[in-house]
Short mmCIF file of C-alpha atoms in Angstrom, two decimals:
data_model
loop_
_atom_site.label_atom_id
_atom_site.label_comp_id
_atom_site.label_asym_id
_atom_site.label_seq_id
_atom_site.Cartn_x
_atom_site.Cartn_y
_atom_site.Cartn_z
CA MET A 1 -0.08 0.15 -0.09
CA GLU A 2 2.71 2.23 1.15
CA GLU A 3 4.29 1.92 -2.53
CA ILE A 4 0.82 2.77 -4.22
CA GLY A 5 0.76 5.70 -1.83
CA VAL A 6 4.54 6.97 -3.54
CA PHE A 7 2.85 6.31 -7.31
CA ILE A 8 0.43 8.46 -6.51
CA CYS A 9 1.99 11.07 -5.38
CA GLY A 10 4.24 11.73 -8.45
CA CYS A 11 0.65 11.16 -10.76
CA ILE A 12 -0.81 14.66 -8.71
CA PHE A 13 3.60 16.31 -8.32
CA PHE A 14 4.29 16.06 -12.08
CA PRO A 15 1.54 17.29 -13.70
CA SER A 16 0.57 19.89 -10.20
CA CYS A 17 3.96 21.68 -11.55
CA PHE A 18 3.03 22.06 -14.77
CA ILE A 19 -0.95 23.77 -14.35
CA ILE A 20 1.04 25.52 -11.68
CA ILE A 21 4.12 26.99 -13.67
CA ARG A 22 2.32 27.66 -16.82
CA TYR A 23 -0.90 29.78 -14.72
CA PHE A 24 2.02 32.02 -13.69
CA LEU A 25 3.92 32.09 -16.52
CA TYR A 26 0.51 33.34 -18.58
CA LYS A 27 -0.06 35.78 -15.51
CA PHE A 28 2.99 37.51 -15.35
CA PHE A 29 4.54 36.74 -19.17
CA GLY A 30 1.23 35.80 -20.86
CA SER A 31 1.60 38.90 -23.49
CA GLN A 32 4.97 38.78 -24.01
CA LEU A 33 5.02 34.86 -24.66
CA THR A 34 3.09 32.40 -27.25
CA ASP A 35 1.02 29.39 -26.22
CA GLY A 36 4.15 27.57 -27.62
CA ASP A 37 6.62 29.53 -25.41
CA VAL A 38 4.73 29.12 -22.35
CA HIS A 39 4.01 25.15 -23.04
CA ASN A 40 7.65 25.09 -24.25
CA VAL A 41 9.36 26.49 -20.87
CA THR A 42 6.48 25.11 -18.51
CA GLU A 43 7.78 21.58 -20.39
CA LYS A 44 11.36 22.43 -19.74
CA CYS A 45 10.73 23.72 -16.53
CA VAL A 46 9.39 20.62 -14.78
CA SER A 47 12.08 18.14 -16.00
CA SER A 48 14.39 20.30 -14.60
CA ILE A 49 12.56 19.94 -11.56
CA GLN A 50 12.70 16.39 -11.97
CA ALA A 51 16.34 16.49 -12.69
CA ALA A 52 16.69 17.89 -9.82
CA VAL A 53 15.13 16.24 -7.78
CA ALA A 54 16.38 12.92 -8.84
CA THR A 55 20.05 14.52 -8.29
CA VAL A 56 19.35 15.93 -4.44
CA VAL A 57 18.18 11.94 -4.00
CA GLY A 58 20.84 10.23 -6.01
CA LEU A 59 23.81 12.47 -4.07
CA LEU A 60 21.67 11.11 -0.47
CA ILE A 61 21.80 7.90 -1.35
CA ALA A 62 25.18 7.82 -2.69
CA ILE A 63 26.25 9.33 0.59
CA LYS A 64 24.60 7.20 3.06
CA CYS A 65 25.85 3.69 0.78
CA GLN A 66 29.38 4.73 1.50
CA LYS A 67 30.67 2.08 4.06
CA ASP A 68 29.77 -1.26 1.93
CA ILE A 69 28.90 0.27 -2.03
CA MET A 70 27.38 -3.50 -2.70
CA THR A 71 25.03 -3.74 0.46
CA ASP A 72 24.72 -0.77 2.00
CA ARG A 73 20.62 0.33 1.93
CA HIS A 74 18.50 3.68 1.44
CA TRP A 75 15.20 3.89 1.14
CA LEU A 76 14.97 6.56 -1.05
CA THR A 77 16.51 4.03 -3.89
CA ASN A 78 13.31 2.70 -4.69
CA THR A 79 10.64 4.45 -3.47
CA TYR A 80 12.58 7.47 -5.80
CA ALA A 81 11.94 4.74 -8.55
CA ILE A 82 8.29 4.27 -7.63
CA PHE A 83 7.49 8.33 -7.54
CA GLY A 84 9.64 8.86 -10.50
CA ILE A 85 7.90 6.51 -13.37
CA PRO A 86 4.38 8.10 -13.87
CA TYR A 87 6.93 11.32 -15.25
CA PHE A 88 7.36 9.22 -18.39
CA THR A 89 4.33 9.47 -19.01
CA TYR A 90 2.93 12.80 -17.71
CA ASP A 91 6.22 14.81 -19.50
CA THR A 92 4.81 12.42 -23.53
CA PHE A 93 2.09 14.10 -22.62
CA ALA A 94 3.41 17.43 -22.32
CA MET A 95 5.27 16.78 -25.00
CA TYR A 96 2.43 16.19 -27.17
CA PHE A 97 0.68 19.65 -26.10
CA SER A 98 4.07 21.47 -26.39
CA TYR A 99 4.55 20.04 -30.02
CA ILE A 100 1.26 20.95 -30.96
CA TYR A 101 1.29 24.55 -29.70
CA THR A 102 4.24 25.25 -31.66
CA LYS A 103 3.00 24.21 -34.91
CA PRO A 104 0.23 25.70 -35.90
CA ASP A 105 -0.08 24.38 -39.20
CA VAL A 106 -0.47 20.94 -37.36
CA GLN A 107 -3.64 22.26 -34.88
CA SER A 108 -5.96 22.21 -37.46
CA LYS A 109 -5.39 18.67 -38.27
CA PRO A 110 -7.42 15.54 -37.06
CA PHE A 111 -6.55 14.06 -34.03
CA LEU A 112 -5.01 10.84 -35.27
CA GLN A 113 -2.78 13.09 -37.38
CA ARG A 114 -1.68 14.85 -35.11
CA LEU A 115 -0.41 12.31 -33.39
CA LYS A 116 0.86 11.02 -36.30
CA HIS A 117 2.49 13.65 -36.42
CA PHE A 118 4.18 14.32 -33.12
CA ALA A 119 5.17 10.26 -33.15
CA GLU A 120 7.12 10.77 -36.18
CA ASN A 121 8.99 13.66 -35.08
CA SER A 122 10.01 12.97 -31.21
CA LYS A 123 10.98 9.01 -31.97
CA ALA A 124 14.05 9.46 -29.88
CA MET A 125 12.01 10.38 -27.00
CA LEU A 126 9.30 8.48 -27.36
CA CYS A 127 12.08 5.49 -27.17
CA HIS A 128 13.21 7.09 -24.52
CA HIS A 129 10.25 7.60 -22.41
CA LEU A 130 8.79 3.88 -23.48
CA LEU A 131 12.52 2.15 -23.02
CA LEU A 132 13.47 3.76 -19.53
CA PRO A 133 10.18 2.74 -17.25
CA LEU A 134 9.96 -0.84 -18.71
CA ILE A 135 13.36 -1.54 -18.44
CA LEU A 136 15.32 0.60 -15.51
CA PHE A 137 11.96 0.34 -13.20
CA PRO A 138 12.09 -3.43 -13.07
CA SER A 139 16.06 -2.84 -12.41
CA ILE A 140 15.79 -1.03 -9.87
CA ILE A 141 12.71 -2.59 -7.86
CA PHE A 142 12.86 -6.34 -8.33
CA PHE A 143 16.40 -7.70 -10.52
CA ARG A 144 18.86 -6.03 -7.84
CA LYS A 145 17.95 -8.51 -4.72
CA GLY A 146 18.66 -5.90 -3.01
CA LEU A 147 22.23 -5.14 -3.98
CA GLY A 148 24.21 -1.61 -5.76
CA ASP A 149 22.15 1.58 -4.10
CA PHE A 150 25.06 3.26 -4.13
CA PHE A 151 25.58 2.79 -7.94
CA VAL A 152 21.51 3.09 -8.28
CA GLY A 153 22.08 6.52 -6.11
CA VAL A 154 25.23 7.91 -8.74
CA LEU A 155 22.99 7.24 -11.93
CA TYR A 156 20.21 9.32 -10.21
CA MET A 157 22.67 12.10 -10.40
CA CYS A 158 23.09 11.72 -14.48
CA GLU A 159 19.91 14.12 -14.51
CA PHE A 160 21.89 17.12 -13.53
CA THR A 161 22.36 18.10 -16.38
CA ILE A 162 19.13 17.74 -17.72
CA PRO A 163 18.29 21.64 -16.05
CA PHE A 164 21.33 23.21 -18.65
CA ILE A 165 19.81 21.16 -21.16
CA SER A 166 16.10 22.81 -20.77
CA ALA A 167 17.92 26.20 -20.13
CA ARG A 168 19.57 26.29 -23.67
CA MET A 169 16.46 24.59 -24.66
CA ILE A 170 13.99 27.30 -23.74
CA LEU A 171 16.55 30.40 -24.48
CA ALA A 172 16.39 28.77 -28.05
CA GLN A 173 12.76 28.96 -28.23
CA LEU A 174 12.91 32.58 -26.81
CA GLN A 175 14.86 33.62 -29.95
CA MET A 176 17.87 34.13 -27.65
CA LYS A 177 20.76 32.20 -29.57
CA HIS A 178 22.81 35.60 -30.09
CA THR A 179 22.90 36.33 -26.15
CA TRP A 180 25.43 35.37 -23.64
CA TYR A 181 22.88 33.35 -21.16
CA TYR A 182 23.13 31.14 -24.64
CA ILE A 183 26.28 30.39 -25.07
CA VAL A 184 26.99 30.42 -21.11
CA ALA A 185 24.35 27.37 -20.97
CA GLY A 186 25.46 25.86 -23.98
CA LEU A 187 29.31 25.56 -22.13
CA SER A 188 27.27 24.37 -18.90
CA MET A 189 25.66 21.61 -20.93
CA ILE A 190 28.35 20.19 -22.01
CA ALA A 191 30.42 20.17 -19.20
CA SER A 192 27.48 18.61 -16.57
CA PHE A 193 26.60 16.18 -19.74
CA LEU A 194 30.24 14.73 -20.30
CA ILE A 195 31.01 14.45 -16.39
CA SER A 196 26.97 12.72 -15.57
CA ARG A 197 26.83 11.38 -18.76
CA VAL A 198 30.09 10.43 -20.08
CA LEU A 199 32.42 10.07 -17.09
CA VAL A 200 30.14 8.65 -14.66
CA PHE A 201 30.46 5.11 -16.46
CA PRO A 202 34.48 5.04 -15.61
CA PHE A 203 33.99 6.69 -11.90
CA LEU A 204 31.44 3.74 -11.36
CA TYR A 205 34.43 0.95 -12.48
CA TRP A 206 37.15 2.75 -10.53
CA ARG A 207 35.63 2.53 -7.36
CA TYR A 208 33.95 -0.95 -7.87
CA ALA A 209 38.21 -1.36 -8.40
CA VAL A 210 38.30 0.31 -4.94
CA TYR A 211 35.61 -1.77 -3.24
CA ARG A 212 37.40 -5.35 -4.73
CA GLY A 213 40.70 -4.43 -3.76
CA ILE A 214 41.26 -4.67 -7.89
CA PRO A 215 42.68 -2.80 -10.83
CA LEU A 216 40.48 -0.89 -12.67
CA SER A 217 41.18 -3.09 -15.67
CA GLN A 218 39.72 -6.25 -13.83
CA VAL A 219 36.59 -5.35 -13.16
CA PRO A 220 35.00 -5.61 -16.53
CA LEU A 221 35.73 -9.90 -15.69
CA GLY A 222 34.77 -9.48 -12.52
CA ILE A 223 31.02 -8.52 -12.86
CA PRO A 224 28.39 -9.74 -14.79
CA TRP A 225 28.42 -9.73 -18.52
CA LYS A 226 24.77 -8.04 -18.75
CA CYS A 227 26.55 -4.89 -16.27
CA ASN A 228 29.10 -4.39 -19.04
CA ILE A 229 26.13 -4.61 -22.05
CA GLY A 230 24.20 -2.67 -20.04
CA CYS A 231 26.76 0.32 -19.57
CA LEU A 232 27.59 0.05 -23.08
CA VAL A 233 24.28 0.02 -24.55
CA ILE A 234 24.05 3.88 -22.06
CA LEU A 235 27.10 5.15 -22.69
CA LEU A 236 27.78 5.17 -26.19
CA PRO A 237 24.53 6.88 -27.07
CA GLN A 238 25.70 9.71 -24.46
CA ILE A 239 29.08 9.51 -26.02
CA TYR A 240 26.91 10.51 -29.71
CA TRP A 241 25.05 13.05 -27.97
CA LEU A 242 28.18 14.84 -26.54
CA LEU A 243 29.93 15.01 -29.59
CA LEU A 244 27.12 16.52 -31.44
CA MET A 245 27.03 19.51 -28.70
CA VAL A 246 29.86 19.62 -28.97
CA ARG A 247 29.95 20.19 -32.85
CA GLY A 248 27.15 22.59 -32.18
CA ALA A 249 29.20 24.43 -29.89
CA ILE A 250 32.17 24.63 -32.26
CA LYS A 251 29.72 25.31 -35.28
CA LEU A 252 28.47 28.34 -32.57
CA PHE A 253 31.62 30.13 -31.99
CA TYR A 254 32.71 29.96 -35.52
CA LYS A 255 29.83 32.08 -35.98
CA ILE A 256 30.97 34.15 -33.63
CA TYR A 257 34.27 34.23 -34.53
CA PHE A 258 33.49 35.30 -38.17
CA LYS A 259 31.11 38.29 -37.27
CA SER A 260 33.90 40.39 -34.73
CA LYS A 261 36.56 39.32 -37.60
CA PRO A 262 36.77 43.23 -39.59
CA GLN A 263 36.00 42.77 -43.21
#
């Protein structure tokens, strides 16, 4: 029953954040923002709230489980997994409405055509929002056998980069790509993504090596093969996205350089 209560709280929390933030945006900035701007900014704000909560929860778990990183337990590990599951359903609906409001030509189409249009242009995020709950939730709740709360806590902190990604996307939505705010947000996004989404995996392997008292090179052979494959499957897309971010930053700086260069 306690798990059901936590799940219901998650079902209420994320849509409530969306409604409240959207209300205040309309109230204070309604005359300056379009409906598309409001819904897009609201969606990114709620994503940042979820990421901030996940990061804090992960930090608390990792700090508490330092003595024995395999067997130490923290009540937040499973609790937040249950609380966070409704976020993916909420965010799918939020992304749909944000997409529709930013595409006036799609709004007049029948519902099924709008849905098809959204799905065709949001394949990556839809796959992410479908596969993550189907894979990570059972892994955290059922398949760990009570082991590795420390590692789950560190993986929760992978969300640390989301507020910076959201800030950059909000600035782009508000036509502020030419400002220094956008540049700072972009550089912060790349730095936080590198640390929390890429370097986190070598850190986890190193931490396990210290725990077992073995060389780092022996860790892949000393853990179950499914752990290695799981880390690799998660890591490879992160490296790909990081390279895209770096390439985008280089292009932006080239534009700035040529604009500032005397003719």
